[in-house]
Amino acid sequence: MNESLVNHPSLQQPAARAGTPPSTATRAQPGTLEVVWARHEHEVQAAQRLRHQVFAGEMGARLQPPPGTPDGLDADRFDAHCEHLLVRTAETAAGPSMLVGTYRVMMPAAAQRLGGYYTEEEFDLSSLGRLRPYMAELGRSCVHPDWRRGAVILLMWSKLAEFMHANNVAAVIGCASIPMADGGHTAASVWQQLKASHLVPPAERVTPRLPLPVEALRSDLAVEPPALVKGYLKCGARLLSAPAWDPDFNTADLPLLLRVADLPDTYRRRFMGA
């Protein structure tokens, strides 16, 4: 998920790949927001530009794009193999469309071509081998600072749910990031709060490659889990392990797994109309 709400070779157009989302746009409110799948390189670059604004500009992340990447873009080797979901304002007489939110989706076939998911740079996912043929990855999500209201995320989640259902995806993985401005004490406290009730069984747990040293941090702070983490857990997601430390983003990343079958009926009706 590697998300926050606070290289690349010539990109293939999604329409040319199997499992491509439908091209129709979904509107939240007429003339206000629409959600679409990127079809052209300039649309993917708009997502990369928003990601750079949030991750580098706001969070201070040390991005390491491939050589030749234009300035101001957050790009990596995975982008060309992913689907990119965009939420943007509709173009009006008063001004052009503006990108306000994005999500990145990697399908199982793409992960197989690349030799793994982005999440595998932070975690050993060997325990999830049986799920891999039906498991997609969500990541690189962010929302423009002027649009950090529930409508943008709910709109993206609805479109993602539609896509997962259409492509027979049984589970999604990713990481929810917690800023470490306080040295990691908040992240350790969130982990302590949630592990007893939201951790997967031992057989499915993954291993952080660079674990956050939670034993050396305070874990008794009265903190609320980030809204995004709470949102995923309400949808039925489970924690896969203790957090990893991402030094480039200076975040503690909690790995999450959501089985589509575990989506509560209320969310199934909201996102899938089922």
PDB file of C-alpha atoms in Angstrom:
ATOM      1  CA  MET A   1       0.000   0.000   0.000  1.00  0.00           C
ATOM      2  CA  ASN A   2       3.103   2.192   0.843  1.00  0.00           C
ATOM      3  CA  GLU A   3       0.711   5.008   1.112  1.00  0.00           C
ATOM      4  CA  SER A   4       0.452   8.444   2.519  1.00  0.00           C
ATOM      5  CA  LEU A   5      -2.486  10.754   2.847  1.00  0.00           C
ATOM      6  CA  VAL A   6      -0.656  13.604   4.382  1.00  0.00           C
ATOM      7  CA  ASN A   7      13.499   4.716 -14.992  1.00  0.00           C
ATOM      8  CA  HIS A   8      11.011   4.369 -16.658  1.00  0.00           C
ATOM      9  CA  PRO A   9      11.051   2.721 -20.096  1.00  0.00           C
ATOM     10  CA  SER A  10       8.333   3.607 -22.530  1.00  0.00           C
ATOM     11  CA  LEU A  11       5.183   2.802 -20.594  1.00  0.00           C
ATOM     12  CA  GLN A  12       2.784   0.391 -22.196  1.00  0.00           C
ATOM     13  CA  GLN A  13      -0.785   1.563 -22.371  1.00  0.00           C
ATOM     14  CA  PRO A  14      -2.895  -0.525 -19.982  1.00  0.00           C
ATOM     15  CA  ALA A  15      -5.333  -1.391 -22.777  1.00  0.00           C
ATOM     16  CA  ALA A  16      -2.649  -3.553 -24.343  1.00  0.00           C
ATOM     17  CA  ARG A  17      -2.270  -5.814 -21.298  1.00  0.00           C
ATOM     18  CA  ALA A  18      -4.400  -8.664 -20.016  1.00  0.00           C
ATOM     19  CA  GLY A  19      -6.590  -7.873 -17.046  1.00  0.00           C
ATOM     20  CA  THR A  20      -6.844  -4.221 -17.981  1.00  0.00           C
ATOM     21  CA  PRO A  21      -9.508  -2.221 -16.174  1.00  0.00           C
ATOM     22  CA  PRO A  22     -12.432  -0.909 -18.179  1.00  0.00           C
ATOM     23  CA  SER A  23     -11.978   2.571 -19.608  1.00  0.00           C
ATOM     24  CA  THR A  24     -15.156   4.079 -18.243  1.00  0.00           C
ATOM     25  CA  ALA A  25     -14.884   6.839 -15.653  1.00  0.00           C
ATOM     26  CA  THR A  26     -16.761   6.867 -12.382  1.00  0.00           C
ATOM     27  CA  ARG A  27     -17.976  10.198 -11.025  1.00  0.00           C
ATOM     28  CA  ALA A  28     -18.407  11.059  -7.382  1.00  0.00           C
ATOM     29  CA  GLN A  29     -20.410  14.217  -8.049  1.00  0.00           C
ATOM     30  CA  PRO A  30     -21.239  15.623 -11.479  1.00  0.00           C
ATOM     31  CA  GLY A  31     -18.584  18.102 -12.522  1.00  0.00           C
ATOM     32  CA  THR A  32     -16.477  17.525  -9.385  1.00  0.00           C
ATOM     33  CA  LEU A  33     -14.441  14.305  -9.364  1.00  0.00           C
ATOM     34  CA  GLU A  34     -13.936  11.368 -11.677  1.00  0.00           C
ATOM     35  CA  VAL A  35     -11.916   8.181 -11.258  1.00  0.00           C
ATOM     36  CA  VAL A  36     -10.224   6.583 -14.270  1.00  0.00           C
ATOM     37  CA  TRP A  37      -7.440   4.151 -15.129  1.00  0.00           C
ATOM     38  CA  ALA A  38      -4.374   5.676 -16.792  1.00  0.00           C
ATOM     39  CA  ARG A  39      -4.240   4.918 -20.514  1.00  0.00           C
ATOM     40  CA  HIS A  40      -1.326   7.063 -21.656  1.00  0.00           C
ATOM     41  CA  GLU A  41       2.197   7.858 -20.531  1.00  0.00           C
ATOM     42  CA  HIS A  42       1.370  11.465 -19.685  1.00  0.00           C
ATOM     43  CA  GLU A  43      -1.333  10.230 -17.293  1.00  0.00           C
ATOM     44  CA  VAL A  44       1.128   7.942 -15.519  1.00  0.00           C
ATOM     45  CA  GLN A  45       3.572  10.835 -15.303  1.00  0.00           C
ATOM     46  CA  ALA A  46       0.872  12.974 -13.700  1.00  0.00           C
ATOM     47  CA  ALA A  47       0.535  10.277 -11.010  1.00  0.00           C
ATOM     48  CA  GLN A  48       4.309  10.198 -10.579  1.00  0.00           C
ATOM     49  CA  ARG A  49       4.346  13.986 -10.248  1.00  0.00           C
ATOM     50  CA  LEU A  50       1.709  13.927  -7.511  1.00  0.00           C
ATOM     51  CA  ARG A  51       3.590  11.146  -5.736  1.00  0.00           C
ATOM     52  CA  HIS A  52       6.781  13.221  -5.862  1.00  0.00           C
ATOM     53  CA  GLN A  53       4.951  16.234  -4.452  1.00  0.00           C
ATOM     54  CA  VAL A  54       3.640  14.219  -1.496  1.00  0.00           C
ATOM     55  CA  PHE A  55       6.494  11.799  -0.814  1.00  0.00           C
ATOM     56  CA  ALA A  56       9.495  14.057  -1.497  1.00  0.00           C
ATOM     57  CA  GLY A  57       7.972  17.503  -1.019  1.00  0.00           C
ATOM     58  CA  GLU A  58       5.900  16.841   2.105  1.00  0.00           C
ATOM     59  CA  MET A  59       7.447  13.760   3.674  1.00  0.00           C
ATOM     60  CA  GLY A  60      11.058  14.424   2.734  1.00  0.00           C
ATOM     61  CA  ALA A  61      11.520  10.980   1.191  1.00  0.00           C
ATOM     62  CA  ARG A  62      14.817  10.253  -0.526  1.00  0.00           C
ATOM     63  CA  LEU A  63      13.536   9.046  -3.875  1.00  0.00           C
ATOM     64  CA  GLN A  64      15.855   7.089  -6.156  1.00  0.00           C
ATOM     65  CA  PRO A  65      14.312   7.087  -9.637  1.00  0.00           C
ATOM     66  CA  PRO A  66      16.084   5.306 -12.505  1.00  0.00           C
ATOM     67  CA  PRO A  67      18.625   7.318 -14.508  1.00  0.00           C
ATOM     68  CA  GLY A  68      17.000   9.570 -17.076  1.00  0.00           C
ATOM     69  CA  THR A  69      13.791  10.139 -15.103  1.00  0.00           C
ATOM     70  CA  PRO A  70      12.634  13.763 -15.524  1.00  0.00           C
ATOM     71  CA  ASP A  71      12.887  15.971 -12.456  1.00  0.00           C
ATOM     72  CA  GLY A  72       9.844  16.084 -10.208  1.00  0.00           C
ATOM     73  CA  LEU A  73       8.672  12.510 -10.837  1.00  0.00           C
ATOM     74  CA  ASP A  74       8.558   9.571  -8.418  1.00  0.00           C
ATOM     75  CA  ALA A  75       9.290   6.642 -10.731  1.00  0.00           C
ATOM     76  CA  ASP A  76      10.605   3.122 -10.252  1.00  0.00           C
ATOM     77  CA  ARG A  77      11.028  -0.122 -12.178  1.00  0.00           C
ATOM     78  CA  PHE A  78       7.538  -1.305 -11.218  1.00  0.00           C
ATOM     79  CA  ASP A  79       5.543   1.556 -12.748  1.00  0.00           C
ATOM     80  CA  ALA A  80       5.622   0.295 -16.327  1.00  0.00           C
ATOM     81  CA  HIS A  81       4.117  -3.020 -15.216  1.00  0.00           C
ATOM     82  CA  CYS A  82       1.322  -1.635 -13.035  1.00  0.00           C
ATOM     83  CA  GLU A  83      -2.129  -0.199 -13.492  1.00  0.00           C
ATOM     84  CA  HIS A  84      -2.472   3.373 -12.248  1.00  0.00           C
ATOM     85  CA  LEU A  85      -5.752   4.607 -10.811  1.00  0.00           C
ATOM     86  CA  LEU A  86      -6.371   8.344 -11.020  1.00  0.00           C
ATOM     87  CA  VAL A  87      -8.879  10.618  -9.308  1.00  0.00           C
ATOM     88  CA  ARG A  88      -9.121  14.003 -10.938  1.00  0.00           C
ATOM     89  CA  THR A  89     -11.334  17.011 -11.068  1.00  0.00           C
ATOM     90  CA  ALA A  90     -13.442  17.232 -14.180  1.00  0.00           C
ATOM     91  CA  GLU A  91     -12.409  19.813 -16.752  1.00  0.00           C
ATOM     92  CA  THR A  92     -14.667  22.859 -16.752  1.00  0.00           C
ATOM     93  CA  ALA A  93     -14.855  26.219 -18.461  1.00  0.00           C
ATOM     94  CA  ALA A  94     -13.086  27.646 -15.420  1.00  0.00           C
ATOM     95  CA  GLY A  95     -10.014  25.461 -15.748  1.00  0.00           C
ATOM     96  CA  PRO A  96      -8.393  22.175 -16.779  1.00  0.00           C
ATOM     97  CA  SER A  97      -8.643  18.846 -14.982  1.00  0.00           C
ATOM     98  CA  MET A  98      -6.405  18.396 -11.918  1.00  0.00           C
ATOM     99  CA  LEU A  99      -5.100  15.098 -10.508  1.00  0.00           C
ATOM    100  CA  VAL A 100      -5.951  14.826  -6.803  1.00  0.00           C
ATOM    101  CA  GLY A 101      -5.362  11.149  -5.950  1.00  0.00           C
ATOM    102  CA  THR A 102      -3.676   8.015  -7.223  1.00  0.00           C
ATOM    103  CA  TYR A 103      -3.202   4.317  -6.473  1.00  0.00           C
ATOM    104  CA  ARG A 104      -0.913   1.762  -8.096  1.00  0.00           C
ATOM    105  CA  VAL A 105      -1.966  -1.859  -8.679  1.00  0.00           C
ATOM    106  CA  MET A 106       0.374  -4.722  -9.550  1.00  0.00           C
ATOM    107  CA  MET A 107      -1.301  -7.897 -10.767  1.00  0.00           C
ATOM    108  CA  PRO A 108       0.124 -11.401 -10.126  1.00  0.00           C
ATOM    109  CA  ALA A 109       1.324 -11.882 -13.724  1.00  0.00           C
ATOM    110  CA  ALA A 110       3.276  -8.625 -13.582  1.00  0.00           C
ATOM    111  CA  ALA A 111       4.883  -9.605 -10.279  1.00  0.00           C
ATOM    112  CA  GLN A 112       5.898 -12.923 -11.803  1.00  0.00           C
ATOM    113  CA  ARG A 113       7.501 -11.166 -14.794  1.00  0.00           C
ATOM    114  CA  LEU A 114       9.476  -8.879 -12.499  1.00  0.00           C
ATOM    115  CA  GLY A 115      10.427 -11.567 -10.020  1.00  0.00           C
ATOM    116  CA  GLY A 116       8.372 -10.183  -7.152  1.00  0.00           C
ATOM    117  CA  TYR A 117       6.222  -7.430  -5.731  1.00  0.00           C
ATOM    118  CA  TYR A 118       7.436  -4.050  -4.511  1.00  0.00           C
ATOM    119  CA  THR A 119       6.505  -5.190  -0.996  1.00  0.00           C
ATOM    120  CA  GLU A 120       9.148  -7.903  -1.284  1.00  0.00           C
ATOM    121  CA  GLU A 121      11.839  -5.246  -1.121  1.00  0.00           C
ATOM    122  CA  GLU A 122      10.808  -4.813   2.523  1.00  0.00           C
ATOM    123  CA  PHE A 123       9.439  -8.232   3.504  1.00  0.00           C
ATOM    124  CA  ASP A 124      10.043 -11.907   2.815  1.00  0.00           C
ATOM    125  CA  LEU A 125       6.648 -13.088   1.526  1.00  0.00           C
ATOM    126  CA  SER A 126       7.497 -16.796   1.314  1.00  0.00           C
ATOM    127  CA  SER A 127       4.633 -17.675   3.630  1.00  0.00           C
ATOM    128  CA  LEU A 128       2.104 -16.356   1.097  1.00  0.00           C
ATOM    129  CA  GLY A 129       3.151 -18.664  -1.735  1.00  0.00           C
ATOM    130  CA  ARG A 130      -0.262 -20.319  -2.064  1.00  0.00           C
ATOM    131  CA  LEU A 131      -1.935 -16.934  -2.544  1.00  0.00           C
ATOM    132  CA  ARG A 132       0.425 -15.522  -5.166  1.00  0.00           C
ATOM    133  CA  PRO A 133      -1.511 -16.602  -8.293  1.00  0.00           C
ATOM    134  CA  TYR A 134      -4.551 -14.662  -7.053  1.00  0.00           C
ATOM    135  CA  MET A 135      -2.880 -11.840  -5.104  1.00  0.00           C
ATOM    136  CA  ALA A 136      -2.570  -8.237  -6.301  1.00  0.00           C
ATOM    137  CA  GLU A 137      -0.538  -5.477  -4.671  1.00  0.00           C
ATOM    138  CA  LEU A 138      -1.741  -1.976  -3.839  1.00  0.00           C
ATOM    139  CA  GLY A 139       0.791   0.776  -3.356  1.00  0.00           C
ATOM    140  CA  ARG A 140       2.116   4.255  -3.969  1.00  0.00           C
ATOM    141  CA  SER A 141      -1.184   5.794  -2.922  1.00  0.00           C
ATOM    142  CA  CYS A 142      -1.416   9.481  -2.122  1.00  0.00           C
ATOM    143  CA  VAL A 143      -3.894  12.348  -2.150  1.00  0.00           C
ATOM    144  CA  HIS A 144      -3.273  16.010  -2.938  1.00  0.00           C
ATOM    145  CA  PRO A 145      -3.159  18.063   0.299  1.00  0.00           C
ATOM    146  CA  ASP A 146      -6.153  20.171  -0.748  1.00  0.00           C
ATOM    147  CA  TRP A 147      -8.320  17.067  -1.241  1.00  0.00           C
ATOM    148  CA  ARG A 148      -7.691  14.957   1.843  1.00  0.00           C
ATOM    149  CA  ARG A 149     -11.292  14.172   2.521  1.00  0.00           C
ATOM    150  CA  GLY A 150     -12.984  10.804   2.666  1.00  0.00           C
ATOM    151  CA  ALA A 151     -14.601  11.138  -0.744  1.00  0.00           C
ATOM    152  CA  VAL A 152     -11.340  10.707  -2.666  1.00  0.00           C
ATOM    153  CA  ILE A 153     -10.253   7.539  -0.866  1.00  0.00           C
ATOM    154  CA  LEU A 154     -13.746   6.006  -0.937  1.00  0.00           C
ATOM    155  CA  LEU A 155     -13.987   6.705  -4.643  1.00  0.00           C
ATOM    156  CA  MET A 156     -10.660   4.966  -5.267  1.00  0.00           C
ATOM    157  CA  TRP A 157     -11.543   2.017  -3.052  1.00  0.00           C
ATOM    158  CA  SER A 158     -14.834   1.557  -4.894  1.00  0.00           C
ATOM    159  CA  LYS A 159     -13.067   1.470  -8.255  1.00  0.00           C
ATOM    160  CA  LEU A 160     -10.395  -0.872  -6.896  1.00  0.00           C
ATOM    161  CA  ALA A 161     -13.039  -3.262  -5.545  1.00  0.00           C
ATOM    162  CA  GLU A 162     -14.764  -3.290  -8.925  1.00  0.00           C
ATOM    163  CA  PHE A 163     -11.454  -4.110 -10.607  1.00  0.00           C
ATOM    164  CA  MET A 164     -10.562  -6.888  -8.153  1.00  0.00           C
ATOM    165  CA  HIS A 165     -13.961  -8.490  -8.622  1.00  0.00           C
ATOM    166  CA  ALA A 166     -13.747  -8.285 -12.422  1.00  0.00           C
ATOM    167  CA  ASN A 167     -10.270  -9.859 -12.467  1.00  0.00           C
ATOM    168  CA  ASN A 168     -10.885 -12.636  -9.911  1.00  0.00           C
ATOM    169  CA  VAL A 169      -8.378 -11.279  -7.428  1.00  0.00           C
ATOM    170  CA  ALA A 170      -8.729 -13.180  -4.153  1.00  0.00           C
ATOM    171  CA  ALA A 171      -6.422 -11.078  -1.986  1.00  0.00           C
ATOM    172  CA  VAL A 172      -4.477  -7.832  -1.952  1.00  0.00           C
ATOM    173  CA  ILE A 173      -1.283  -6.947  -0.100  1.00  0.00           C
ATOM    174  CA  GLY A 174       0.625  -3.786   0.587  1.00  0.00           C
ATOM    175  CA  CYS A 175       2.061  -1.582   3.282  1.00  0.00           C
ATOM    176  CA  ALA A 176       0.496   1.249   5.249  1.00  0.00           C
ATOM    177  CA  SER A 177       3.117   3.782   6.248  1.00  0.00           C
ATOM    178  CA  ILE A 178       3.414   5.531   9.609  1.00  0.00           C
ATOM    179  CA  PRO A 179       5.702   8.602   9.721  1.00  0.00           C
ATOM    180  CA  MET A 180       8.660   8.325  12.085  1.00  0.00           C
ATOM    181  CA  ALA A 181       9.105  11.978  13.011  1.00  0.00           C
ATOM    182  CA  ASP A 182       9.117  10.902  16.669  1.00  0.00           C
ATOM    183  CA  GLY A 183      11.715   8.213  16.103  1.00  0.00           C
ATOM    184  CA  GLY A 184       9.229   5.383  15.725  1.00  0.00           C
ATOM    185  CA  HIS A 185       7.471   5.427  19.115  1.00  0.00           C
ATOM    186  CA  THR A 186       4.065   6.059  17.532  1.00  0.00           C
ATOM    187  CA  ALA A 187       4.542   3.183  15.102  1.00  0.00           C
ATOM    188  CA  ALA A 188       5.623   0.845  17.904  1.00  0.00           C
ATOM    189  CA  SER A 189       2.579   1.850  19.955  1.00  0.00           C
ATOM    190  CA  VAL A 190       0.220   1.289  17.026  1.00  0.00           C
ATOM    191  CA  TRP A 191       1.731  -2.162  16.500  1.00  0.00           C
ATOM    192  CA  GLN A 192       1.325  -2.971  20.193  1.00  0.00           C
ATOM    193  CA  GLN A 193      -2.352  -1.932  20.070  1.00  0.00           C
ATOM    194  CA  LEU A 194      -3.242  -3.930  16.979  1.00  0.00           C
ATOM    195  CA  LYS A 195      -1.188  -7.119  17.055  1.00  0.00           C
ATOM    196  CA  ALA A 196      -3.387  -8.995  19.528  1.00  0.00           C
ATOM    197  CA  SER A 197      -6.573  -8.549  17.509  1.00  0.00           C
ATOM    198  CA  HIS A 198      -5.506  -8.081  13.886  1.00  0.00           C
ATOM    199  CA  LEU A 199      -2.466 -10.301  13.281  1.00  0.00           C
ATOM    200  CA  VAL A 200      -2.708 -13.218  10.839  1.00  0.00           C
ATOM    201  CA  PRO A 201      -2.062 -16.773  12.079  1.00  0.00           C
ATOM    202  CA  PRO A 202       1.621 -17.751  12.458  1.00  0.00           C
ATOM    203  CA  ALA A 203       1.695 -19.746   9.199  1.00  0.00           C
ATOM    204  CA  GLU A 204       0.942 -16.609   7.155  1.00  0.00           C
ATOM    205  CA  ARG A 205       3.244 -14.154   8.901  1.00  0.00           C
ATOM    206  CA  VAL A 206       5.973 -12.497   6.870  1.00  0.00           C
ATOM    207  CA  THR A 207       9.438 -11.339   7.892  1.00  0.00           C
ATOM    208  CA  PRO A 208      10.660  -7.717   7.703  1.00  0.00           C
ATOM    209  CA  ARG A 209      14.012  -7.376   5.992  1.00  0.00           C
ATOM    210  CA  LEU A 210      14.837  -4.307   8.105  1.00  0.00           C
ATOM    211  CA  PRO A 211      12.637  -4.593  11.203  1.00  0.00           C
ATOM    212  CA  LEU A 212      11.644  -1.534  13.161  1.00  0.00           C
ATOM    213  CA  PRO A 213      13.311  -2.131  16.573  1.00  0.00           C
ATOM    214  CA  VAL A 214      10.021  -2.073  18.444  1.00  0.00           C
ATOM    215  CA  GLU A 215      11.562  -3.620  21.584  1.00  0.00           C
ATOM    216  CA  ALA A 216      13.774  -0.539  21.957  1.00  0.00           C
ATOM    217  CA  LEU A 217      10.925   1.928  21.461  1.00  0.00           C
ATOM    218  CA  ARG A 218       8.055   3.070  23.623  1.00  0.00           C
ATOM    219  CA  SER A 219       4.927   1.077  22.868  1.00  0.00           C
ATOM    220  CA  ASP A 220       2.583   2.493  25.489  1.00  0.00           C
ATOM    221  CA  LEU A 221       1.665   5.812  23.893  1.00  0.00           C
ATOM    222  CA  ALA A 222      -2.044   6.653  23.730  1.00  0.00           C
ATOM    223  CA  VAL A 223      -2.074   7.125  19.962  1.00  0.00           C
ATOM    224  CA  GLU A 224      -4.736   6.487  17.363  1.00  0.00           C
ATOM    225  CA  PRO A 225      -3.809   4.295  14.398  1.00  0.00           C
ATOM    226  CA  PRO A 226      -3.677   6.364  11.200  1.00  0.00           C
ATOM    227  CA  ALA A 227      -7.048   6.748   9.505  1.00  0.00           C
ATOM    228  CA  LEU A 228      -5.863   4.741   6.521  1.00  0.00           C
ATOM    229  CA  VAL A 229      -4.817   1.801   8.705  1.00  0.00           C
ATOM    230  CA  LYS A 230      -8.159   1.889  10.527  1.00  0.00           C
ATOM    231  CA  GLY A 231      -9.936   1.996   7.183  1.00  0.00           C
ATOM    232  CA  TYR A 232      -8.179  -1.124   5.926  1.00  0.00           C
ATOM    233  CA  LEU A 233      -8.831  -2.995   9.165  1.00  0.00           C
ATOM    234  CA  LYS A 234     -12.531  -2.120   8.999  1.00  0.00           C
ATOM    235  CA  CYS A 235     -12.550  -3.630   5.516  1.00  0.00           C
ATOM    236  CA  GLY A 236     -11.252  -6.912   6.934  1.00  0.00           C
ATOM    237  CA  ALA A 237      -7.493  -6.526   6.417  1.00  0.00           C
ATOM    238  CA  ARG A 238      -5.051  -8.255   8.772  1.00  0.00           C
ATOM    239  CA  LEU A 239      -1.487  -7.415   9.796  1.00  0.00           C
ATOM    240  CA  LEU A 240       1.165  -9.730   8.386  1.00  0.00           C
ATOM    241  CA  SER A 241       3.990  -8.850  10.799  1.00  0.00           C
ATOM    242  CA  ALA A 242       5.590  -6.163  12.884  1.00  0.00           C
ATOM    243  CA  PRO A 243       6.559  -3.059  10.886  1.00  0.00           C
ATOM    244  CA  ALA A 244       9.649  -2.661   8.759  1.00  0.00           C
ATOM    245  CA  TRP A 245      11.680   0.533   8.698  1.00  0.00           C
ATOM    246  CA  ASP A 246      11.919   2.265   5.323  1.00  0.00           C
ATOM    247  CA  PRO A 247      14.921   4.597   5.674  1.00  0.00           C
ATOM    248  CA  ASP A 248      14.341   6.320   2.323  1.00  0.00           C
ATOM    249  CA  PHE A 249      10.821   7.394   3.312  1.00  0.00           C
ATOM    250  CA  ASN A 250      11.600   7.455   7.068  1.00  0.00           C
ATOM    251  CA  THR A 251       8.411   5.528   7.740  1.00  0.00           C
ATOM    252  CA  ALA A 252       7.422   2.401   9.597  1.00  0.00           C
ATOM    253  CA  ASP A 253       5.608   0.189   7.121  1.00  0.00           C
ATOM    254  CA  LEU A 254       2.919  -2.192   8.358  1.00  0.00           C
ATOM    255  CA  PRO A 255       2.310  -5.066   5.908  1.00  0.00           C
ATOM    256  CA  LEU A 256      -1.371  -5.826   5.386  1.00  0.00           C
ATOM    257  CA  LEU A 257      -3.320  -8.607   3.707  1.00  0.00           C
ATOM    258  CA  LEU A 258      -6.954  -8.311   2.706  1.00  0.00           C
ATOM    259  CA  ARG A 259      -8.832 -11.318   1.408  1.00  0.00           C
ATOM    260  CA  VAL A 260     -11.736 -10.248  -0.753  1.00  0.00           C
ATOM    261  CA  ALA A 261     -13.846 -12.929   0.944  1.00  0.00           C
ATOM    262  CA  ASP A 262     -13.286 -11.173   4.287  1.00  0.00           C
ATOM    263  CA  LEU A 263     -14.767  -7.894   3.095  1.00  0.00           C
ATOM    264  CA  PRO A 264     -17.734  -7.193   5.422  1.00  0.00           C
ATOM    265  CA  ASP A 265     -21.193  -7.186   3.833  1.00  0.00           C
ATOM    266  CA  THR A 266     -21.608  -3.446   4.382  1.00  0.00           C
ATOM    267  CA  TYR A 267     -18.449  -2.695   2.412  1.00  0.00           C
ATOM    268  CA  ARG A 268     -19.235  -5.344  -0.174  1.00  0.00           C
ATOM    269  CA  ARG A 269     -22.535  -3.594  -0.874  1.00  0.00           C
ATOM    270  CA  ARG A 270     -20.885  -0.176  -0.897  1.00  0.00           C
ATOM    271  CA  PHE A 271     -17.936  -1.053  -3.120  1.00  0.00           C
ATOM    272  CA  MET A 272     -19.236  -3.911  -5.253  1.00  0.00           C
ATOM    273  CA  GLY A 273     -22.999  -3.480  -5.166  1.00  0.00           C
ATOM    274  CA  ALA A 274     -23.255  -7.074  -3.903  1.00  0.00           C
TER     275      ALA A 274
END
